Coordinates of C-alpha atoms and ligand atoms in Angstrom, one line a residue:
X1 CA 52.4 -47.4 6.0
X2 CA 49.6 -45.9 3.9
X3 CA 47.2 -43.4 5.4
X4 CA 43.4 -44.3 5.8
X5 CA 41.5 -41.6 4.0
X6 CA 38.9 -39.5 5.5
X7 CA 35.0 -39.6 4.9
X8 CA 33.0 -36.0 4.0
X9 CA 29.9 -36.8 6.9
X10 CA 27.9 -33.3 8.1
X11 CA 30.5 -30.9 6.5
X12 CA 33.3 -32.9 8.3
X13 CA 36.3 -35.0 6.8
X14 CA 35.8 -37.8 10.0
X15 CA 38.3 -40.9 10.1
X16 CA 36.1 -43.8 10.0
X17 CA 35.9 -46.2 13.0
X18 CA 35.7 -49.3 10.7
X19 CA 38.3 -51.9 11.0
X20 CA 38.1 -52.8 7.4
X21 CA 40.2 -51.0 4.6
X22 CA 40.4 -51.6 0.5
X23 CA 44.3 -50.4 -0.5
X24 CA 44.6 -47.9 -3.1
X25 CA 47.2 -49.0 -5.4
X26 CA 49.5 -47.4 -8.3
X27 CA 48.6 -49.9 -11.4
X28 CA 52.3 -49.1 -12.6
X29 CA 54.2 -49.9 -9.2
X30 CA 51.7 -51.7 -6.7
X31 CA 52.5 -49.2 -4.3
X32 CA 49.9 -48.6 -1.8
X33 CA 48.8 -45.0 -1.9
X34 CA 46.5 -44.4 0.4
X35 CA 43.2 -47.0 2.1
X36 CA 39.9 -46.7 1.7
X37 CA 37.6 -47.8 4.6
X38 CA 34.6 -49.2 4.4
X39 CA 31.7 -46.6 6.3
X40 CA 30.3 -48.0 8.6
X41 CA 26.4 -48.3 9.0
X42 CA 26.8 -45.9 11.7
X43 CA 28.5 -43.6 9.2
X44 CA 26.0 -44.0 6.5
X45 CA 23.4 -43.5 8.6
X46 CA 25.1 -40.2 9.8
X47 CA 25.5 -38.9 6.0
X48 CA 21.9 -40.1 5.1
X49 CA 20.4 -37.7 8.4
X50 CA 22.8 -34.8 7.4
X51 CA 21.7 -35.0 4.1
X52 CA 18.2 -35.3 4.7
X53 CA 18.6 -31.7 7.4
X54 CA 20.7 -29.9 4.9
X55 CA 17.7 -30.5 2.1
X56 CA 15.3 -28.3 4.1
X57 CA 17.5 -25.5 3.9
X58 CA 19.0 -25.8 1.1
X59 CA 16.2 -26.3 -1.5
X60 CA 15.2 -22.6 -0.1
X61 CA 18.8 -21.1 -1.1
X62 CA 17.7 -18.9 -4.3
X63 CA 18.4 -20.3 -7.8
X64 CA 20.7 -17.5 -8.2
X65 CA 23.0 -18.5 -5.0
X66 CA 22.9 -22.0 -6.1
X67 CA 24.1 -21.1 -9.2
X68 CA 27.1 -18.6 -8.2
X69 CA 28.6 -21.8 -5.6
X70 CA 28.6 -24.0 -8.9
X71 CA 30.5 -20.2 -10.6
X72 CA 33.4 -20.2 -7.7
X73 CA 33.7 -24.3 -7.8
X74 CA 33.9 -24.1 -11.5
X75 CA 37.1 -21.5 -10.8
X76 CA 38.7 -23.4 -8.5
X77 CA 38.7 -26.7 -10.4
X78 CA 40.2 -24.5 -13.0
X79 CA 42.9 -23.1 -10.6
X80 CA 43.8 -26.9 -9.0
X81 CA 43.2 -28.8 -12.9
X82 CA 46.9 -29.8 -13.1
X83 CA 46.6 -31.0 -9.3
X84 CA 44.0 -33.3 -9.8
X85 CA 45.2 -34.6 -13.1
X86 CA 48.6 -35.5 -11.2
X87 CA 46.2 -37.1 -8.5
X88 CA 44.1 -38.9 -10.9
X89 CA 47.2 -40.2 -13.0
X90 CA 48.2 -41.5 -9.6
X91 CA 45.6 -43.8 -8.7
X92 CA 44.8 -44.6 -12.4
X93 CA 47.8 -44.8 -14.3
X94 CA 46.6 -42.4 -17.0
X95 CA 48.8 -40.7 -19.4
X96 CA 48.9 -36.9 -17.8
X97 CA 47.1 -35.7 -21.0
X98 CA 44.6 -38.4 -20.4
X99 CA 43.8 -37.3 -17.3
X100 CA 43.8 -33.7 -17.7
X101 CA 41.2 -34.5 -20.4
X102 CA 39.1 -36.6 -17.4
X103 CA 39.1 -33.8 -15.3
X104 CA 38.2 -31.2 -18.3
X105 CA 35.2 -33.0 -19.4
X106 CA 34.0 -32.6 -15.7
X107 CA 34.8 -29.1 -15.5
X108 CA 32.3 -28.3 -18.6
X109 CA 29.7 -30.3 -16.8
X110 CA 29.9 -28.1 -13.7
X111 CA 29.4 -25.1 -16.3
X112 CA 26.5 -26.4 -17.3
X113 CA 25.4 -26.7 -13.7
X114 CA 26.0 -22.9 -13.7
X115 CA 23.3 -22.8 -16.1
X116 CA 20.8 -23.8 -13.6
X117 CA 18.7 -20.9 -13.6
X118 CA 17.4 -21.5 -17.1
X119 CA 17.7 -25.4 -16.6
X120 CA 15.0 -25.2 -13.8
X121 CA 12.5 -22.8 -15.5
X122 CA 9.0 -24.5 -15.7
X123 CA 6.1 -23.5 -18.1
X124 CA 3.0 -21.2 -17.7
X125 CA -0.2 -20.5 -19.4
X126 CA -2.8 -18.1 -18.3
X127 CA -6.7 -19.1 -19.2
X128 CA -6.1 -22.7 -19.6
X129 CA -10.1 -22.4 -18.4
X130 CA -11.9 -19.6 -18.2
X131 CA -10.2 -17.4 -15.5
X132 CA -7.6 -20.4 -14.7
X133 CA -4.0 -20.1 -15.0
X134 CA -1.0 -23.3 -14.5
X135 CA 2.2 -23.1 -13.8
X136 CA 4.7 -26.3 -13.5
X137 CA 7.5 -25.6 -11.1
X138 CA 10.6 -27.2 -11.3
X139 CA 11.8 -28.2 -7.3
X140 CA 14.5 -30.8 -6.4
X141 CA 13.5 -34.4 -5.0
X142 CA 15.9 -34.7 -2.1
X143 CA 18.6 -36.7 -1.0
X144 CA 20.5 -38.1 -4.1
X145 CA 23.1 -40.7 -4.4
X146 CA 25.9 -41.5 -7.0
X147 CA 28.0 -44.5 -7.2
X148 CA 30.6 -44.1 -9.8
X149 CA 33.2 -46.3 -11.9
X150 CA 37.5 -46.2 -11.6
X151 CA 37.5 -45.4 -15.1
X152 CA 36.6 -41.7 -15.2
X153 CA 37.1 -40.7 -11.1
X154 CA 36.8 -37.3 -11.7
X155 CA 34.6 -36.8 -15.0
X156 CA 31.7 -38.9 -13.8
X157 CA 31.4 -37.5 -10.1
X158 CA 31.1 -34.2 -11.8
X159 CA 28.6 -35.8 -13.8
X160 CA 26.3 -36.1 -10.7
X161 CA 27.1 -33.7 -7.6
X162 CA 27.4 -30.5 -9.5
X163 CA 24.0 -30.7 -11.0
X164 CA 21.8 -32.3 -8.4
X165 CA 22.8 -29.8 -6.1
X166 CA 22.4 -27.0 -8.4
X167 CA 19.4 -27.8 -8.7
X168 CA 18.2 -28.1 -4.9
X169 CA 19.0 -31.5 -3.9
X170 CA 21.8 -32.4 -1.3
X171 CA 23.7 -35.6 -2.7
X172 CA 25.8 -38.8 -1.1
X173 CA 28.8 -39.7 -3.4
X174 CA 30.1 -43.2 -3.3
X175 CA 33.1 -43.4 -5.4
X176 CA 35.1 -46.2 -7.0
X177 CA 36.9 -48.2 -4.1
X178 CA 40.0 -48.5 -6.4
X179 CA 40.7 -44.7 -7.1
X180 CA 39.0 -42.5 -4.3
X181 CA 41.7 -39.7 -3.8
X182 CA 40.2 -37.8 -6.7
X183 CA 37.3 -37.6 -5.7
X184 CA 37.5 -36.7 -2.3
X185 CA 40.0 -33.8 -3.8
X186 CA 36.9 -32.3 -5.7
X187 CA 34.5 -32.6 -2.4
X188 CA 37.3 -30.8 -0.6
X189 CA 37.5 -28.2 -3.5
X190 CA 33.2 -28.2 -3.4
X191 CA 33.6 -27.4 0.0
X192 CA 36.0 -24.6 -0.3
X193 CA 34.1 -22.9 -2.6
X194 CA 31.5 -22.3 -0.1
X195 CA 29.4 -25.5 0.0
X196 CA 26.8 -25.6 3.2
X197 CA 27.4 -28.1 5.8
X198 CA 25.5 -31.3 4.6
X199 CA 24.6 -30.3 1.0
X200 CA 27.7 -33.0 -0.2
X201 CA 29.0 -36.4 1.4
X202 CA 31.0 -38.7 0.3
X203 CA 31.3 -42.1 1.8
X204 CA 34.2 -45.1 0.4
X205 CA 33.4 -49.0 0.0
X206 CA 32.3 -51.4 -2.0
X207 CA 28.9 -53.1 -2.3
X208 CA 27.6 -53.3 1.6
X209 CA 27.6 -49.5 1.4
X210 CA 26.0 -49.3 -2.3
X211 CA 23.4 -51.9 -0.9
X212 CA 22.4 -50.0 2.0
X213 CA 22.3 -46.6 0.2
X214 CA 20.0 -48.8 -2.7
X215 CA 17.4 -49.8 -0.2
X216 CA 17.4 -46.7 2.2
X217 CA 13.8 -45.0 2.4
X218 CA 15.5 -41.5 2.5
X219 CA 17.0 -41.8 -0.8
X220 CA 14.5 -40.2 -3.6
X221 CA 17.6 -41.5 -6.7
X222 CA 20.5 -43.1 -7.7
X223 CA 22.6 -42.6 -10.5
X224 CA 25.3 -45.3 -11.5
X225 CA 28.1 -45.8 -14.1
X226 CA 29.2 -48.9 -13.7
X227 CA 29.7 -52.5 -15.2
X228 CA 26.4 -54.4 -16.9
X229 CA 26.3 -56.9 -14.0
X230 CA 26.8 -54.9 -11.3
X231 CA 24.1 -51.7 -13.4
X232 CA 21.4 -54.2 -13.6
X233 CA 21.6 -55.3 -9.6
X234 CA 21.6 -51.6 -8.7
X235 CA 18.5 -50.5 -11.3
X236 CA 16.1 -53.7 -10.3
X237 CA 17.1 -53.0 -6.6
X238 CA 16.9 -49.2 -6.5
X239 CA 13.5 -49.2 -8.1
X240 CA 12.5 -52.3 -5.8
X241 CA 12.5 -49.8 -3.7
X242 CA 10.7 -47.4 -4.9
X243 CA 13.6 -44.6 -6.1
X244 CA 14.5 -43.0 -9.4
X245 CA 17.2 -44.8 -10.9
X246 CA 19.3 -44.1 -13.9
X247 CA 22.2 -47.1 -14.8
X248 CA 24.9 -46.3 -17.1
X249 CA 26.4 -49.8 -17.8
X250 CA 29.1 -51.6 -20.3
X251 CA 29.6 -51.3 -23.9
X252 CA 31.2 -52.7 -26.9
X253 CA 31.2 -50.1 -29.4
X254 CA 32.2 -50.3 -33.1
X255 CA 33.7 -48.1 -35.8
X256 CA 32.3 -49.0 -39.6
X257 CA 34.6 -48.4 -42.0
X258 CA 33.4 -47.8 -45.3
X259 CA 36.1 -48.5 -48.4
X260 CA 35.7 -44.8 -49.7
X261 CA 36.4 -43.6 -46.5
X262 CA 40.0 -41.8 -45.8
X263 CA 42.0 -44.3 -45.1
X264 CA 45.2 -42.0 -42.8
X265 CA 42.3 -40.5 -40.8
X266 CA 40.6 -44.0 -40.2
X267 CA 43.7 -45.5 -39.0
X268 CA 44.7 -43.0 -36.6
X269 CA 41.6 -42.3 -35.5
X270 CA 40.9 -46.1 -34.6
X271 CA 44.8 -46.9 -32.9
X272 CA 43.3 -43.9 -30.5
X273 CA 39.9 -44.9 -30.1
X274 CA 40.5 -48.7 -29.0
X275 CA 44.1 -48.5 -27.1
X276 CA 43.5 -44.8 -25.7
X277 CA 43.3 -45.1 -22.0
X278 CA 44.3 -48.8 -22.4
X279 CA 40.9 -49.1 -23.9
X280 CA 39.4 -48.3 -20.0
X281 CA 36.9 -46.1 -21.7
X282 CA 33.4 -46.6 -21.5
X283 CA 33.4 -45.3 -25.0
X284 CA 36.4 -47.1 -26.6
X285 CA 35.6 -48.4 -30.1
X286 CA 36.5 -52.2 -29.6
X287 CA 35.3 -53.4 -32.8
X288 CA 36.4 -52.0 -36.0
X289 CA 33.8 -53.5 -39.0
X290 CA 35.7 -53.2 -42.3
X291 CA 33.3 -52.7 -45.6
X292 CA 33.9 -54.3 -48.2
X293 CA 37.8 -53.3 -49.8
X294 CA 38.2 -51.4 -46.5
X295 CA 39.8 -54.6 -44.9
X296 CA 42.8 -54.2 -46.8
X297 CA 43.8 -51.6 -44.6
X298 CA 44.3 -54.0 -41.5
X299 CA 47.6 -55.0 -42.3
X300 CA 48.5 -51.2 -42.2
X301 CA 46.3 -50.9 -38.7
X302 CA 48.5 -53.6 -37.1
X303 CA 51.5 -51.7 -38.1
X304 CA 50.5 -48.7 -36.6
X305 CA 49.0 -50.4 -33.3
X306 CA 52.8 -52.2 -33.0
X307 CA 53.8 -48.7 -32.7
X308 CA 52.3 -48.2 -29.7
X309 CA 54.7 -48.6 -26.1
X310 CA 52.5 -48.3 -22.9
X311 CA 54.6 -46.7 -19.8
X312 CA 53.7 -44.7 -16.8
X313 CA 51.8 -41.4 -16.9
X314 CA 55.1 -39.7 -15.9
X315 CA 56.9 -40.4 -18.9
X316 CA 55.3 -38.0 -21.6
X317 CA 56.3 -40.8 -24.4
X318 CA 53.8 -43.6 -22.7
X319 CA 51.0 -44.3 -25.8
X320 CA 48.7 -45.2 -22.1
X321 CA 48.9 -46.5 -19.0
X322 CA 48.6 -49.8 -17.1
X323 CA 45.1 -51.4 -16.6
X324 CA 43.7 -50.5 -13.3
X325 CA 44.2 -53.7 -11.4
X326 CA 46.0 -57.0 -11.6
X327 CA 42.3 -58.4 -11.3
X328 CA 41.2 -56.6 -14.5
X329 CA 44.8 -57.3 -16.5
X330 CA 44.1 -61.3 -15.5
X331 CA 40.5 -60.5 -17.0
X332 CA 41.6 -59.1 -20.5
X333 CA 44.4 -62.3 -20.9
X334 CA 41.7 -64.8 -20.5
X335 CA 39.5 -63.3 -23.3
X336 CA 42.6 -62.8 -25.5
X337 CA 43.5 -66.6 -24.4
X338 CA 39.7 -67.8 -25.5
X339 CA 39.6 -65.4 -28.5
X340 CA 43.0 -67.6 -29.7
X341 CA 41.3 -70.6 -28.4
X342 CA 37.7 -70.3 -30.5
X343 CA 39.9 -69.9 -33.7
X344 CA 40.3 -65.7 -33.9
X345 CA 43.0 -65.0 -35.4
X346 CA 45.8 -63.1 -33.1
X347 CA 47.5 -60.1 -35.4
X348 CA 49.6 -58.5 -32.4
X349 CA 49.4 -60.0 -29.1
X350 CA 50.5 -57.4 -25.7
X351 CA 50.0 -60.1 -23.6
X352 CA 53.2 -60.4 -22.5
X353 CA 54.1 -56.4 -22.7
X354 CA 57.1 -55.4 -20.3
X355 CA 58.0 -52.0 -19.0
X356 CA 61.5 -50.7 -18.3
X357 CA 61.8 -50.2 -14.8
X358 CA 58.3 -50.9 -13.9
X359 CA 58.5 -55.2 -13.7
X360 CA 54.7 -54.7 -11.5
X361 CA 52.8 -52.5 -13.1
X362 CA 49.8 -53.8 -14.7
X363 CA 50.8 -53.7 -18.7
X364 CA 49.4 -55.0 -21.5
X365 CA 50.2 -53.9 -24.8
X366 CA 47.6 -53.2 -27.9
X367 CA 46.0 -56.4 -29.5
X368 CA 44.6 -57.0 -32.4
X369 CA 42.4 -59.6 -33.5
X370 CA 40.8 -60.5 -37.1
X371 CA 38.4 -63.6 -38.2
X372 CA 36.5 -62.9 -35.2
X373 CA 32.8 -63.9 -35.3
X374 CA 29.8 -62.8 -33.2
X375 CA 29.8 -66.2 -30.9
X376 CA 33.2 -65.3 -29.6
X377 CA 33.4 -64.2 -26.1
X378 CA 36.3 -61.7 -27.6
X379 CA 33.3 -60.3 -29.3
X380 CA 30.4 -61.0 -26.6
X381 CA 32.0 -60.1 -23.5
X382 CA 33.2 -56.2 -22.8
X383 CA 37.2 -56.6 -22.6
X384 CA 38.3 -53.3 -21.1
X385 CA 41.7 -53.5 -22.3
X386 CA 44.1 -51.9 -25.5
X387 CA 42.5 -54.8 -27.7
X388 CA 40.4 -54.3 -30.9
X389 CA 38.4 -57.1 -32.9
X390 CA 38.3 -56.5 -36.7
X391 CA 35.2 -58.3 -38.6
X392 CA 34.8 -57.7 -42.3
X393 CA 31.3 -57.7 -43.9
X394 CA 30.5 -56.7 -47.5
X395 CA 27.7 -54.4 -47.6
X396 CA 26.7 -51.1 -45.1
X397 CA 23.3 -53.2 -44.2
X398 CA 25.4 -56.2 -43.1
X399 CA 27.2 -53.7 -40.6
X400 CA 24.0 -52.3 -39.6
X401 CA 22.7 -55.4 -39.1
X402 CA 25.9 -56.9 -37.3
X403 CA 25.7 -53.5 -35.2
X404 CA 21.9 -53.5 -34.1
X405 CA 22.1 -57.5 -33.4
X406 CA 24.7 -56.3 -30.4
X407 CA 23.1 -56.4 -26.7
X408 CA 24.6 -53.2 -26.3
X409 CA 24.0 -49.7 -27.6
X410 CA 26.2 -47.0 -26.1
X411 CA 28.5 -45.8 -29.1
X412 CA 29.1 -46.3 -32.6
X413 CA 30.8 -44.5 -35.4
X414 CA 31.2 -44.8 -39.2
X415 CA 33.8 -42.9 -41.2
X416 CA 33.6 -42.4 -45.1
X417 CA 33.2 -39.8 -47.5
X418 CA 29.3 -40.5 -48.4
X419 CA 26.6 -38.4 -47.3
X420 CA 24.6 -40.7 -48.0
X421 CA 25.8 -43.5 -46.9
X422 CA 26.2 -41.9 -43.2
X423 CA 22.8 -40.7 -43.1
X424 CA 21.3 -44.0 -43.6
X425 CA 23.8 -45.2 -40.6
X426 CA 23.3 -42.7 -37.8
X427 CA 19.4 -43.4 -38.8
X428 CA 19.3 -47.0 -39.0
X429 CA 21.2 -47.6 -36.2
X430 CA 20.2 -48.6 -32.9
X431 CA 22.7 -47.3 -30.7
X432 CA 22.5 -43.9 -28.6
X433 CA 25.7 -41.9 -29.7
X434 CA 26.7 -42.0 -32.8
X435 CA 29.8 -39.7 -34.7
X436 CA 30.4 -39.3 -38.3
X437 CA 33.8 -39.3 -39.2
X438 CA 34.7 -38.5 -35.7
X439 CA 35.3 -41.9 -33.5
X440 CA 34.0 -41.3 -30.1
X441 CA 30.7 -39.6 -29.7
X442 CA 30.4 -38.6 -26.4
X443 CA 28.2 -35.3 -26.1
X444 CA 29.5 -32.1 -24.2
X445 CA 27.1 -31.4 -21.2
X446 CA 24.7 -29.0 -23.3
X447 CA 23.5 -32.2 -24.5
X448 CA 23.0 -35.5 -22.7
X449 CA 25.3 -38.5 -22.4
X450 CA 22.4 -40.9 -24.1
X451 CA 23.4 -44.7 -24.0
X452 CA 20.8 -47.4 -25.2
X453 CA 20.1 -50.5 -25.0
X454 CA 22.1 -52.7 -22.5
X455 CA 24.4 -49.9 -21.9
X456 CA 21.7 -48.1 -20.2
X457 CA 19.4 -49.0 -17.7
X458 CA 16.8 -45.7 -16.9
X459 CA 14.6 -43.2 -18.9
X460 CA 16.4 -39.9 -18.2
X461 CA 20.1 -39.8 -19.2
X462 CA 23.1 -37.7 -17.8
X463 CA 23.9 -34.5 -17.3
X464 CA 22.1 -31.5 -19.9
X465 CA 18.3 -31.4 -20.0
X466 CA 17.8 -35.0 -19.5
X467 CA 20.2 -34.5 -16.3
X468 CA 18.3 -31.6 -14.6
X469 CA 15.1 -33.5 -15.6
X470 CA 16.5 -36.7 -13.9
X471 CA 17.3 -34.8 -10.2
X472 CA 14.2 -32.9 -10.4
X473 CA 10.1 -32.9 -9.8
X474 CA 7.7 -31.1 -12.0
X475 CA 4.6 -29.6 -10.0
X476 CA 1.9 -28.5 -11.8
X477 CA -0.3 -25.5 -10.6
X478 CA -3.5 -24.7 -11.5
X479 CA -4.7 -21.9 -10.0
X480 CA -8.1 -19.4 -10.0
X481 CA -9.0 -16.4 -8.1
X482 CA -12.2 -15.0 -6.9
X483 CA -12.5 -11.1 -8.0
X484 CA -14.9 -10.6 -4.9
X485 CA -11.8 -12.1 -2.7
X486 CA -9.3 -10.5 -4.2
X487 CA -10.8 -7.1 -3.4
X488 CA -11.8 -8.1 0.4
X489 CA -10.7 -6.6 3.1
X490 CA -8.5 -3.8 0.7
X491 CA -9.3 -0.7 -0.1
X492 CA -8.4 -1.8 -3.7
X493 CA -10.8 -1.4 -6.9
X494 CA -10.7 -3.3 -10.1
X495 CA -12.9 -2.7 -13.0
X496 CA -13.5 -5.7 -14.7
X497 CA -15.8 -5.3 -17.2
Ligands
LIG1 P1 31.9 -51.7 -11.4 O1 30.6 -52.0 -11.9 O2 32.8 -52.8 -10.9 O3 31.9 -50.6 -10.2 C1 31.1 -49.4 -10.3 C2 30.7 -49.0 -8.9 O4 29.8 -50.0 -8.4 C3 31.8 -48.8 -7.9 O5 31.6 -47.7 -7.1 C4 31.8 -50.1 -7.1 O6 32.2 -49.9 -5.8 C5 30.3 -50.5 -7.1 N1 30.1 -51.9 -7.1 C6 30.9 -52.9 -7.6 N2 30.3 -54.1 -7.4 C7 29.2 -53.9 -6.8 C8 28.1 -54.8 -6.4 N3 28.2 -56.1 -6.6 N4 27.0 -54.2 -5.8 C9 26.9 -52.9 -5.6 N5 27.9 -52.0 -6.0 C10 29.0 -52.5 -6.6 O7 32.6 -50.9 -12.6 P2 34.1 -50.4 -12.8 O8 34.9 -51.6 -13.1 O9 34.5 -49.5 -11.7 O10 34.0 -49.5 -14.1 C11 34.1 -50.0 -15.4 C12 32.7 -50.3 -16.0 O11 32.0 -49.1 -16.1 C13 32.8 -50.7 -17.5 O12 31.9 -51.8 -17.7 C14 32.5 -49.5 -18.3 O13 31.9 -49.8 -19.5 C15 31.4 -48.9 -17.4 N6 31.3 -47.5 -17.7 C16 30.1 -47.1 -18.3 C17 30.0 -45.8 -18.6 C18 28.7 -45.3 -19.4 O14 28.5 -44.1 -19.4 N7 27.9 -46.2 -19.9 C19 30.9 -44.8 -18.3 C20 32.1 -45.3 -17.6 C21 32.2 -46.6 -17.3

């Protein structure tokens, strides 16, 4: 029988007194790993207070000490990296260098959170009037909150905690239902490395929880990655109610492939960039836009995608993993079912993709797709699965255009060999991240993770600047002082004039 797994509540891992669990299962086997409960409101009112106490204290801990917890976490996630990626592998299915690379992207997020010290400094100007100074002051707002999605369980935590605490604030984590062991790994690690009772909580469930941590008056903000549905409840309720909300939400990213581009580097960069991960990748190109002659080269794509065998993560051969539930598997054959249904044209189908050895895991193989038009739900709806959509237009404006006419805006790429042509792309285009030659954008933590559109719900974006910016207050100080009270009651003389 799997083990219930504990809560982090005032610098404790409790059992939770709920009677209601969610099972943690391994997408390749169905094996239950481990339950998650459900806290409690008891239990979320107990994290909320102990967060709320440890604030006080902790927003007074020096800049310097706040920094040097995030220096010894940063060493032990280094020390336990293999750990974690076997945990995370677990509970997600990922290929082991898949999830090495989830926890690595987290790591370099908590050494930007090392940073701090710089990150916080505010501005100052002396004789903004005559004998006035200001100063802004960077302080924390409070108690934070993060909900986070199964696809990244341990980049996207890191995402959050790290830097929200650095920076002053004491923070609730709420992590995906369907792979919480990682995370509660890197709260245990946070904690070993010296974290004060209170300053981190994490509590499991599903949407009661995220509800009540939405509308709570304690909570100052809340920071999501989630689905568009689900992004869009939590950014018109969180700020409802008053609190700083930034929403990280779907995508449906696409490569543009001009005909002078090189064609080897294209291909393999695409196969990786849509069936990577089983295309469970927030940043997965899932629709490749051929330019003009460039669409010759799908025949040679297909090919190359057929090559592809998904497997478990402890088989070194496995191109990726299983999708993360039998729920989201059922998901990705419908669309594939309408795509065939509204006339797309199916060019390799992994619908029916079978294992050796693993007959319940969750597989589906890569799928490609051509003749594809924008009324499609294959090209509508986020699919979240090893399949790519080919559309072929004739001119770079027409992909522009295609492009900018998408609901979403989170990532977008365009590989050729024109200067040129790829500056008037990464300007025209209105999507947030965009790579030349290089297929999926996403920024390393000096810079911000900067979604638009209806991939993003929020003004400040994750993690560098715009991060600290987002878990942090400016003051601003204007100050002036009398020369006659200065010198009272000292023995002190200034000359003035
Ligand atoms: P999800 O929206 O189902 O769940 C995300 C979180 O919200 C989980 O913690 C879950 O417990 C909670 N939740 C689910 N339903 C809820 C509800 N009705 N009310 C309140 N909370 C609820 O997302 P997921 O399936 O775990 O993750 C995949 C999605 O995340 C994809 O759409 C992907 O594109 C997106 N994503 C986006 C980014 C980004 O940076 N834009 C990054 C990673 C993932």
């Amino acid at each position: 029988m799997a083990k219930a797994i504990p809560q982090l509540i005032d610098g404790e891992w409790r059992e939770s007194r709920t009677r209601e669990f969610i099972e943690v299962t391994d997408p390749a086997t169905q094996e239950v790993l481990a339950l998650a409960p459900k806290a409690t409101a008891e239990e979320i009112e107990a994290a909320i207070a102990s967060a709320k106490a440890a604030f006080l204290t902790w927003r007074e801990v020096p800049v310097s000490e706040r920094a040097r917890l995030m220096l010894r976490y940063q060493h032990l996630l280094k020390e336990h990296h293999d750990e974690l990626a076997e945990i995370l592998a677990g509970e997600t299915g990922k290929t082991l260098a898949d999830a090495k690379g989830d926890v690595w992207r987290g790591i370099e997020v908590v050494e930007q959170a090392c940073n701090i010290a710089s990150l916080m400094m505010g501005e100052t100007m002396e004789n903004v009037a005559r004998d006035i100074d200001t100063a802004s002051w960077i302080q924390p707002l409070g108690v934070c909150v993060g909900i986070t999605p199964f696809n990244f369980p341990a980049m996207i935590p890191l995402w959050m905690f790290p830097l929200a605490i650095a920076a002053g604030n004491t923070f609730i984590l709420k992590p995906s239902e369907q792979d919480p062991l990682t995370p509660n790994r890197l709260a245990e690690l946070f904690i070993q490395a010296g974290a004060p009772k209170g300053v981190l909580q994490v509590l499991h469930g599903g949407r009661e929880v995220v509800d009540s941590l939405l509308t709570h008056p304690d909570i100052r903000a809340i920071s999501f990655v989630g689905s568009v549905p689900v992004g869009q409840h939590i950014y018109r309720t969180g700020t409802a109610h008053l609190k700083r909300v930034q929403a990280f939400a779907g995508a449906k990213n696409h490569m543009v492939i001009m005909p002078d581009a090189n064609k080897d580097q294209v291909l393999s960069n695409l196969v990786g960039a849509s069936c990577g991960a089983a295309g469970q990748r927030c940043m997965a190109i899932s629709v490749a836009v051929f330019v003009g002659e460039s669409k010759q080269w799908i025949e040679e794509l297909r090919a190359q995608m057929a090559e592809l065998q998904p497997g478990p993560w402890q088989d070194p051969h496995s191109a990726f993993g299983p999708l993360i539930s039998q729920q989201a598997k059922q998901r990705v054959l419908r669309l594939i079912a309408e795509g065939k249904a509204e006339g797309a044209e199916c060019l390799l189908d992994g619908s029916h993709c079978t294992v050796a050895g693993y007959p319940n895991g969750n597989w589906l193989g890569a799928t490609l797709f051509r003749g594809v038009t924008p009324k499609m739900s294959l090209y509508r709806d986020e699919i979240f699965g090893p399949v790519l959509v080919c559309m072929e237009v004739d001119s770079l404006d027409a992909a522009i255009e295609l492009v900018n006419a998408s609901p979403y805006g989170n990532g977008t790429s365009i590989f050729t060999r024109s200067g040129g042509a790829a500056r008037h792309y990464q300007h025209a285009v209105e999507v947030g991240q965009v790579g030349v030659n290089v297929p999926v954008p996403v920024p390393l933590p000096f810079f911000s993770f900067t979604g638009w559109k209806g991939s993003f719900y929020g003004d400040l974006h994750a993690y560098g600047k715009q991060g600290v910016r987002f878990f942090t207050e400016t003051k601003t100080v204007t100050s002036r002082w009398f020369d006659e009270d200065s010198v009272a009651g000292t023995n002190m003389t200034i000359h003035l004039k």
